[in-house]
Amino acid sequence: MTFTDDQLASLNANPLYHAIGIHVEAVGEGRGRSMLRPEAAVCWPTQGRPHGGILFTLLDTTMAFAAISNGVAGTGCATVDCNIQYTAPADHGPFLCEVDTTSKTSRTVFIRGQIKDRNGSLVALAQATFRLMPPRQP
Amino acid sequence: MTFTDDQLASLNANPLYHAIGIHVEAVGEGRGRSMLRPEAAVCWPTQGRPHGGILFTLLDTTMAFAAISNGVAGTGCATVDCNIQYTAPADHGPFLCEVDTTSKTSRTVFIRGQIKDRNGSLVALAQATFRLMPPRQP
Amino acid sequence: MTFTDDQLASLNANPLYHAIGIHVEAVGEGRGRSMLRPEAAVCWPTQGRPHGGILFTLLDTTMAFAAISNGVAGTGCATVDCNIQYTAPADHGPFLCEVDTTSKTSRTVFIRGQIKDRNGSLVALAQATFRLMPPRQP
Amino acid sequence: MTFTDDQLASLNANPLYHAIGIHVEAVGEGRGRSMLRPEAAVCWPTQGRPHGGILFTLLDTTMAFAAISNGVAGTGCATVDCNIQYTAPADHGPFLCEVDTTSKTSRTVFIRGQIKDRNGSLVALAQATFRLMPPRQP
């Protein structure tokens, strides 16, 4: 499935994304794309450079929505585990995150993602495993 | 080395920890301990449950200080990569994070950590690789 | 459950372990212990030092049996993913591998393991996720 | 640099690859490609399906040569850590492994790889960190 503009707008209106500076731009068919314009509060201990945990959060949340988009409407998911590599200092935002499903079974989804800075340089790479939770029956 | 109370107080007075609800309690000799009393803003999409990226941030930042404590005063560090497993829903805070250095060379430090909820149940496990950066010469 | 001596003997009599030099010593209640006395053929490219993939194989196979021992007799398992760190050169065999279940749900098991050389020095650390497969109904 | 046919032939003539069934086909400019035609001895516990540790060995060794090819002649390397995901049962060999450098600094190289079965289906994915060791001065 693909998230509609209304769904994306609703999804982006949450306090976590607001505190960090995350905006999910597109989700559908196992893929996702988001932007990080980091708030000053999350650029610590180096001014202008988001904390590694913030880059992780950007990847994890974008991958989770991409995972969900492999299921039917109402599907949920949980991150089972995730491996992240920090390839270069993240000094030049905003940051573009792109993720893609590499493989899936009925309940398990494998996703890879990356973050690039405004110059197109790679700053982080991740691969993660998600468990899908089917919609609750009414 | 071991961080003094003054060093810990100074370290904890940063906007990232304030936005999230992190407090580093002890760092020294390759080990670290911290607490997460998650702010409401970072408990999304499930009320009362910190986002997985917030749990990662708690582990990463505590491990980074533990890594630094393997070096001399003024040593810095960078996370090379980290693997995190989410073993159970994190519904019962506050959360205690404990980390320990497993092995080190002159520049590379390997650290493992865990987060437990207020009942002592494990909610996340991580193992990470850090690079130490020696203090700048004056 | 705990593997009996007969089960361990049967399990150890396989061509993979023979080619590599693996011997599983104990498995039970989510834990496992094994030894690697590496065959010359798997010590490449450095004589006397087993290839990193051989150390991984030792960890993965020991963790898989530990995972299975969380279930009832006849349970199978599959490695979902595994993260390994190589902390020091593995020059001083034989090598002792010890693994332990850190957390489990009905179907997913999280395990950590380590390998030490004959001096008790750590050479590798792993954490992995396994899926249990219940016994087939007759 | 790029490995010549003579270098590849020399590299492939080792006892580990012979015991497993690995053949490195091409290495150069940070990339690598290899094939696994698994020997019967390494297809255990399921006939025809190479052990997960064997798939890991294929990825690790191919990535290591790709890492080395980022340096000058005589460069060595060590695997720092590696994360592998098993996306599907590996029942349909031979298996093609392809790896690529994603990012590098002067001493640290990040590489991603994958293994596909003879039908082009993904069976394993890895991302790893390597440390380069410059050639010894004469």
PDB file of N, CA and C in Angstrom, chain A residues 3 6 22 28 43 45 49 68 73 84 90 94 96 105 111 116-117 123:
ATOM      1  N   PHE A   3       0.999   5.368   1.384  1.00  0.00           N
ATOM      2  CA  PHE A   3       0.383   6.354   2.273  1.00  0.00           C
ATOM      3  C   PHE A   3      -0.091   7.561   1.450  1.00  0.00           C
ATOM      4  N   ASP A   6      -2.780  12.801   3.059  1.00  0.00           N
ATOM      5  CA  ASP A   6      -3.454  13.023   4.345  1.00  0.00           C
ATOM      6  C   ASP A   6      -2.859  12.133   5.433  1.00  0.00           C
ATOM      7  N   ILE A  22      12.049  15.804  12.214  1.00  0.00           N
ATOM      8  CA  ILE A  22      11.842  14.757  11.198  1.00  0.00           C
ATOM      9  C   ILE A  22      10.582  15.051  10.389  1.00  0.00           C
ATOM     10  N   GLY A  28       5.567   3.891   0.734  1.00  0.00           N
ATOM     11  CA  GLY A  28       4.702   3.033  -0.070  1.00  0.00           C
ATOM     12  C   GLY A  28       5.437   1.869  -0.678  1.00  0.00           C
ATOM     13  N   CYS A  43      21.238  18.619  18.444  1.00  0.00           N
ATOM     14  CA  CYS A  43      22.602  18.708  17.904  1.00  0.00           C
ATOM     15  C   CYS A  43      23.569  18.876  19.066  1.00  0.00           C
ATOM     16  N   PRO A  45      26.798  16.400  21.207  1.00  0.00           N
ATOM     17  CA  PRO A  45      27.615  17.453  21.819  1.00  0.00           C
ATOM     18  C   PRO A  45      28.258  18.418  20.831  1.00  0.00           C
ATOM     19  N   ARG A  49      25.526  19.312  14.475  1.00  0.00           N
ATOM     20  CA  ARG A  49      25.627  17.893  14.134  1.00  0.00           C
ATOM     21  C   ARG A  49      24.657  17.082  15.005  1.00  0.00           C
ATOM     22  N   ILE A  68       5.656  -1.408   7.372  1.00  0.00           N
ATOM     23  CA  ILE A  68       4.196  -1.455   7.448  1.00  0.00           C
ATOM     24  C   ILE A  68       3.564  -1.414   6.067  1.00  0.00           C
ATOM     25  N   ALA A  73      -3.796  -2.309   5.079  1.00  0.00           N
ATOM     26  CA  ALA A  73      -4.102  -1.166   5.950  1.00  0.00           C
ATOM     27  C   ALA A  73      -4.355  -1.651   7.375  1.00  0.00           C
ATOM     28  N   ILE A  84      23.514  -0.230  12.701  1.00  0.00           N
ATOM     29  CA  ILE A  84      23.789   1.062  12.072  1.00  0.00           C
ATOM     30  C   ILE A  84      25.291   1.295  11.987  1.00  0.00           C
ATOM     31  N   ALA A  90      28.175  13.998  10.540  1.00  0.00           N
ATOM     32  CA  ALA A  90      26.937  14.527   9.948  1.00  0.00           C
ATOM     33  C   ALA A  90      26.866  16.029  10.176  1.00  0.00           C
ATOM     34  N   PRO A  94      20.354  19.890   5.597  1.00  0.00           N
ATOM     35  CA  PRO A  94      19.460  18.819   6.041  1.00  0.00           C
ATOM     36  C   PRO A  94      19.897  17.447   5.515  1.00  0.00           C
ATOM     37  N   LEU A  96      18.854  13.592   4.104  1.00  0.00           N
ATOM     38  CA  LEU A  96      17.856  12.812   3.371  1.00  0.00           C
ATOM     39  C   LEU A  96      18.011  11.334   3.716  1.00  0.00           C
ATOM     40  N   THR A 105       8.937 -12.130   4.422  1.00  0.00           N
ATOM     41  CA  THR A 105       8.099 -13.317   4.500  1.00  0.00           C
ATOM     42  C   THR A 105       6.733 -12.802   4.959  1.00  0.00           C
ATOM     43  N   ILE A 111      14.889  -4.651   5.949  1.00  0.00           N
ATOM     44  CA  ILE A 111      14.960  -3.341   5.302  1.00  0.00           C
ATOM     45  C   ILE A 111      16.358  -2.759   5.432  1.00  0.00           C
ATOM     46  N   LYS A 116      21.987  10.595   3.705  1.00  0.00           N
ATOM     47  CA  LYS A 116      22.986  11.425   3.029  1.00  0.00           C
ATOM     48  C   LYS A 116      22.834  12.871   3.482  1.00  0.00           C
ATOM     49  N   ASP A 117      23.950  13.591   3.490  1.00  0.00           N
ATOM     50  CA  ASP A 117      23.889  15.010   3.848  1.00  0.00           C
ATOM     51  C   ASP A 117      23.516  15.845   2.617  1.00  0.00           C
ATOM     52  N   VAL A 123      26.272   9.516   5.381  1.00  0.00           N
ATOM     53  CA  VAL A 123      26.668   9.677   6.786  1.00  0.00           C
ATOM     54  C   VAL A 123      26.280   8.483   7.650  1.00  0.00           C
TER      55      VAL A 123
END
